[in-house]
Amino acid sequence: MNKNLMNSILLIVGIFLFTIGRADEGEQLFKTTCAACHTIGKGRLVGPDLSGINQKKSKEWLVPFIKSSTTIIKSGDTDAVAIFKEYNSIMMPDVAYSEAQIVSILNYISSDRSSGGQEQTVITDILSGTTLENIKIGLLLFSGKQPFTNEGPACVGCHKVKDERIFSSGTLAKDLTESYDILGSAGIAAVIKSPPFPVMTAAFTNHDLTEEEVINVTAYLKNVSEERYYQRPTDFSTTFAFFGLVVFVTIFMSTVLLYFKRKKFPVNREILDRPSKVIN
Amino acid sequence: MFNNFFFIGLPYAALTVMLVGSIFRYLNFGFKVSSLSTQFLETRELFYGSRPFHWGLLYLFFGHLVAFLFPRSVLLWNSVPVRLLILEIVALGFGISAFFGLYLLIVRRLKHKRLIVVANKMDIVVYVILAVQIISGLWIAFFFRWGSSWFAGTMTPYIKSIFMFTPDIAAVSAMPLAVKIHIISGFTMIGIIPFTRFMHFLVYPFSYIWRPYQYVIWNWDRKTIRNPKVKWKIHKPTNN
């Protein structure tokens, strides 16, 4: 076979495989990172529906915005600020993707068959049909009293909610009291299933929640949101610090008591007196 | 860039320097592997600083180690709120203890001229790095609760990824400033071990626990001993 022809075929096959690879990468990245908050043609979740986004905005605008929306919003870009305000002022986390990877995501959005003005899918509320039992289990899961099936850490380790039934809320991450008002059940479920926040992603890698657990925790958070006006949880910060000080005093006193017969001075008077004893 | 430098570069540099430096120092200057005690120069204040400081640090060191080695057990322990509170409150108590002890030790060092004379520059570095480490730790314990829970879920995978040579810094990069400072000063502390008094924790005299008894004869009454005409008497050893 002609050597040039062979090279051309190999080149075409290479480009073809590379393109397929890119498309796959875009799909994979979309599903792991974006799908928690966005749909393609299935309505808004935490963020906007991305169907037709490539027609609405140029790549030159989209790529830096996806890379670091915080930077673009802070720079005062009118469109970015408008989107930010429209979607409850929830900042989209920055992503550490290369320009090529972001373009592959945008290409996937363009190629996805569900987009492009097709029939809108009606989203059913995942909480329809939930009962008090779901809220009860959700509370147990949230507080860690009932462990998650796949051994994920309890929500209360990082999150706070205004609920008298929970008196040891974490304060590392967001207060989730109003999460249901902001995100809705679909948004909460999406975030739990595929967290767009790096710390939460790390905590739940290989510890995914089951569908049922997602529903229970979401039901509980809805309940927290509805009941928040009647809740008067005590602030544990002062008590925590107070008991910490009590423990410290105990440790300190223990050391003093344990070493009561210690050598209290660098040079023992008795040793200093010995030569004189010998002389006399 | 910032994150890559501090959470990938620094840990590897620190661990390498610690490993190579400690072995080098131990093999070449074995007798200098110590914390150079100043107890002889000042004892009374040393006790009130050193005891709470070391007790606090020991608890916190092993606390971090257990959370790293057995994250699932820690999460299981924390699943009962009262147990979580006990763990966190006790940890805070030991943290305050370490802080209080360090404060007294620094004051003591500055107060007594004879202690300043025997202090070297690296001792000052040790005080600064310990202060940063303990203050940032207390800051985290109080404002970013509950460390024992989220450490197991986020920090353990990070540290594990460092040791597996597949560093994953996504989670630490998104952590609050206090946590970042705590991690950075922690690794810096590891890195300066061979150049400072920190070395002494590597040569803790564990053999004292199982070594045989030593019979110590305290010849305190020299006059009697030296008189050949008088028969030797066995005295009860009296040290202090």
XYZ file of N, CA, C and O in Angstrom, chain A residues 22-100:
316
model
N -12.730 13.176 23.127
C -13.082 14.494 23.661
C -14.563 14.560 24.035
O -14.938 15.104 25.063
N -15.387 14.025 23.130
C -16.829 14.056 23.379
C -17.148 13.264 24.632
O -17.920 13.698 25.487
N -16.497 12.088 24.750
C -16.707 11.261 25.942
C -16.261 12.003 27.187
O -16.915 11.967 28.216
N -15.118 12.676 27.068
C -14.588 13.414 28.213
C -15.574 14.493 28.640
O -15.866 14.657 29.814
N -16.138 15.196 27.620
C -17.112 16.260 27.902
C -18.310 15.707 28.643
O -18.774 16.284 29.625
N -18.799 14.555 28.186
C -19.965 13.939 28.817
C -19.648 13.551 30.262
O -20.408 13.820 31.193
N -18.469 12.941 30.398
C -18.068 12.493 31.739
C -17.914 13.675 32.694
O -18.403 13.650 33.824
N -17.254 14.741 32.205
C -17.045 15.918 33.056
C -18.381 16.569 33.403
O -18.610 16.983 34.530
N -19.281 16.613 32.407
C -20.594 17.221 32.655
C -21.330 16.453 33.746
O -21.874 17.034 34.679
N -21.296 15.138 33.619
C -22.051 14.314 34.574
C -21.472 14.369 35.979
O -22.199 14.331 36.961
N -20.134 14.459 36.069
C -19.545 14.456 37.414
C -19.553 15.839 38.063
O -19.638 15.948 39.270
N -19.489 16.884 37.231
C -19.359 18.211 37.834
C -20.608 19.076 37.673
O -21.099 19.656 38.633
N -21.135 19.146 36.450
C -22.183 20.133 36.163
C -23.589 19.632 36.495
O -24.463 20.409 36.880
N -23.784 18.293 36.313
C -25.140 17.745 36.401
C -25.791 17.922 37.770
O -27.011 17.841 37.896
N -24.971 18.216 38.794
C -25.542 18.415 40.126
C -26.459 19.634 40.129
O -27.453 19.665 40.848
N -26.142 20.619 39.331
C -26.892 21.872 39.380
C -27.548 22.254 38.057
O -28.363 23.172 38.020
N -27.137 21.616 36.963
C -27.669 22.010 35.642
C -28.261 20.817 34.906
O -27.819 19.691 35.071
N -29.256 21.116 34.064
C -29.759 20.086 33.153
C -29.546 20.581 31.727
O -29.232 21.746 31.503
N -29.735 19.659 30.781
C -29.733 20.071 29.376
C -31.142 19.806 28.854
O -31.508 18.675 28.557
N -31.931 20.857 28.868
C -33.288 20.744 28.340
C -34.301 20.145 29.291
O -35.392 19.777 28.896
N -33.944 20.025 30.559
C -34.903 19.454 31.520
C -35.271 20.457 32.606
O -35.634 20.072 33.716
N -35.098 21.717 32.314
C -35.503 22.753 33.263
C -34.400 23.157 34.218
O -33.336 22.523 34.261
N -34.668 24.209 34.990
C -33.642 24.727 35.891
C -33.567 23.907 37.172
O -34.558 23.385 37.667
N -32.355 23.812 37.685
C -32.169 23.175 39.000
C -31.614 24.261 39.908
O -32.251 25.281 40.112
N -30.417 24.042 40.413
C -29.775 25.082 41.214
C -29.347 26.215 40.272
O -29.466 27.393 40.576
N -28.862 25.829 39.107
C -28.450 26.799 38.096
C -29.329 26.669 36.869
O -30.249 25.853 36.824
N -29.049 27.482 35.852
C -29.908 27.482 34.661
C -29.820 26.199 33.829
O -28.845 25.460 33.929
N -30.866 26.001 33.041
C -30.885 24.924 32.042
C -29.891 25.318 30.954
O -29.936 26.427 30.426
N -28.978 24.415 30.622
C -27.898 24.789 29.702
C -28.215 24.476 28.236
O -27.350 24.622 27.370
N -29.457 24.096 27.980
C -29.827 23.796 26.599
C -29.667 25.044 25.735
O -30.174 26.114 26.072
N -28.943 24.910 24.647
C -28.752 26.020 23.716
C -27.816 27.109 24.223
O -27.806 28.223 23.701
N -27.036 26.782 25.254
C -26.156 27.800 25.839
C -25.118 28.295 24.820
O -24.733 29.462 24.816
N -24.707 27.380 23.927
C -23.683 27.758 22.938
C -24.219 28.777 21.916
O -23.436 29.510 21.318
N -25.546 28.774 21.743
C -26.130 29.756 20.831
C -26.335 31.098 21.546
O -26.237 32.155 20.945
N -26.613 31.004 22.847
C -26.897 32.246 23.589
C -25.626 33.021 23.912
O -25.638 34.245 24.005
N -24.550 32.316 24.196
C -23.299 32.987 24.607
C -22.133 32.482 23.762
O -22.126 31.321 23.336
N -21.145 33.334 23.610
C -19.971 32.925 22.816
C -19.022 32.102 23.681
O -19.050 32.193 24.922
N -18.187 31.309 23.020
C -17.203 30.504 23.754
C -16.232 31.395 24.516
O -15.770 31.054 25.606
N -15.949 32.558 23.922
C -14.998 33.491 24.552
C -15.530 33.961 25.912
O -14.772 34.266 26.820
N -16.837 34.012 26.041
C -17.423 34.436 27.317
C -17.607 33.236 28.248
O -17.341 33.313 29.445
N -18.034 32.126 27.642
C -18.374 30.961 28.466
C -17.151 30.323 29.153
O -17.221 29.983 30.332
N -16.064 30.169 28.401
C -14.912 29.446 28.951
C -14.375 30.104 30.234
O -14.275 29.438 31.274
N -14.040 31.416 30.207
C -13.548 32.001 31.467
C -14.602 32.013 32.574
O -14.278 31.874 33.758
N -15.897 32.124 32.184
C -16.948 32.138 33.198
C -17.032 30.785 33.900
O -17.141 30.707 35.122
N -16.944 29.711 33.122
C -17.021 28.375 33.722
C -15.778 28.115 34.574
O -15.862 27.556 35.662
N -14.644 28.575 34.063
C -13.379 28.357 34.791
C -13.423 29.021 36.167
O -13.095 28.416 37.185
N -13.841 30.284 36.193
C -13.937 30.978 37.482
C -15.037 32.032 37.417
O -14.784 33.200 37.114
N -16.248 31.595 37.730
C -17.374 32.534 37.674
C -17.205 33.635 38.717
O -17.622 34.770 38.510
N -16.564 33.275 39.827
C -16.378 34.278 40.894
C -15.579 35.479 40.375
O -15.922 36.626 40.654
N -14.523 35.191 39.595
C -13.685 36.270 39.068
C -14.493 37.162 38.127
O -14.408 38.397 38.198
N -15.290 36.521 37.254
C -16.064 37.296 36.271
C -17.127 38.143 36.981
O -17.331 39.306 36.645
N -17.773 37.544 37.991
C -18.808 38.290 38.720
C -18.176 39.473 39.456
O -18.688 40.588 39.435
N -17.031 39.203 40.080
C -16.356 40.281 40.816
C -15.885 41.392 39.887
O -15.799 42.553 40.284
N -15.580 41.023 38.625
C -15.118 42.045 37.682
C -16.269 42.958 37.250
O -16.064 43.985 36.608
N -17.512 42.564 37.599
C -18.669 43.426 37.342
C -19.332 43.165 35.995
O -20.135 43.993 35.534
N -19.051 42.056 35.340
C -19.676 41.710 34.062
C -21.206 41.677 34.246
O -21.722 40.940 35.093
N -21.905 42.490 33.449
C -23.352 42.673 33.652
C -24.119 41.345 33.545
O -24.959 41.047 34.404
N -23.840 40.573 32.492
C -24.562 39.309 32.295
C -24.297 38.340 33.452
O -25.221 37.692 33.955
N -23.023 38.261 33.854
C -22.651 37.329 34.932
C -23.347 37.710 36.233
O -23.892 36.843 36.931
N -23.364 39.003 36.535
C -24.008 39.462 37.781
C -25.513 39.182 37.723
O -26.119 38.747 38.715
N -26.119 39.379 36.542
C -27.562 39.135 36.394
C -27.899 37.665 36.649
O -28.844 37.346 37.371
N -27.088 36.764 36.090
C -27.324 35.324 36.294
C -27.153 34.982 37.778
O -27.955 34.271 38.382
N -26.102 35.536 38.364
C -25.800 35.290 39.784
C -26.998 35.683 40.656
O -27.409 34.936 41.540
N -27.578 36.860 40.359
C -28.709 37.337 41.178
C -29.971 36.523 40.898
O -30.736 36.229 41.811
N -30.147 36.161 39.640
C -31.354 35.402 39.285
C -31.390 34.044 39.982
O -32.448 33.561 40.368
N -30.212 33.477 40.176
C -30.146 32.149 40.798
C -29.730 32.223 42.271
O -28.779 31.601 42.718
N -30.441 33.050 42.994
C -30.343 33.145 44.461
C -28.947 33.473 44.979
O -28.598 33.099 46.100
N -28.158 34.131 44.178
C -26.796 34.529 44.579
C -25.963 33.351 45.073
O -25.201 33.464 46.036
N -26.151 32.201 44.443
C -25.316 31.042 44.790
C -24.135 31.018 43.835
O -24.312 30.937 42.615
N -22.956 31.111 44.404
C -21.748 31.168 43.580
C -21.446 29.783 43.001
O -21.474 28.797 43.736
N -21.182 29.754 41.694
C -20.791 28.472 41.087
C -19.327 28.215 41.438
O -18.481 29.094 41.235
N -19.013 27.042 41.993
C -17.606 26.788 42.376
C -16.684 26.826 41.163
O -17.073 26.390 40.077
N -15.470 27.335 41.365
C -14.476 27.355 40.278
C -14.068 25.930 39.951
O -14.057 25.067 40.823
N -13.729 25.701 38.692
C -13.266 24.365 38.307
C -11.821 24.437 37.823
O -11.411 25.427 37.235
N -11.078 23.377 38.116
C -9.660 23.367 37.730
C -9.483 22.662 36.390
O -8.605 21.826 36.221
N -10.355 22.951 35.420
C -10.276 22.298 34.119
C -9.528 23.184 33.126
O -9.551 24.411 33.226
N -8.910 22.521 32.154
C -8.219 23.275 31.105
C -9.260 23.810 30.133
O -10.425 23.388 30.150
N -8.817 24.731 29.274
C -9.737 25.314 28.292
C -10.304 24.209 27.390
O -11.500 24.191 27.088
N -9.429 23.257 27.005
C -9.862 22.169 26.124
C -10.948 21.329 26.796
O -11.916 20.907 26.145
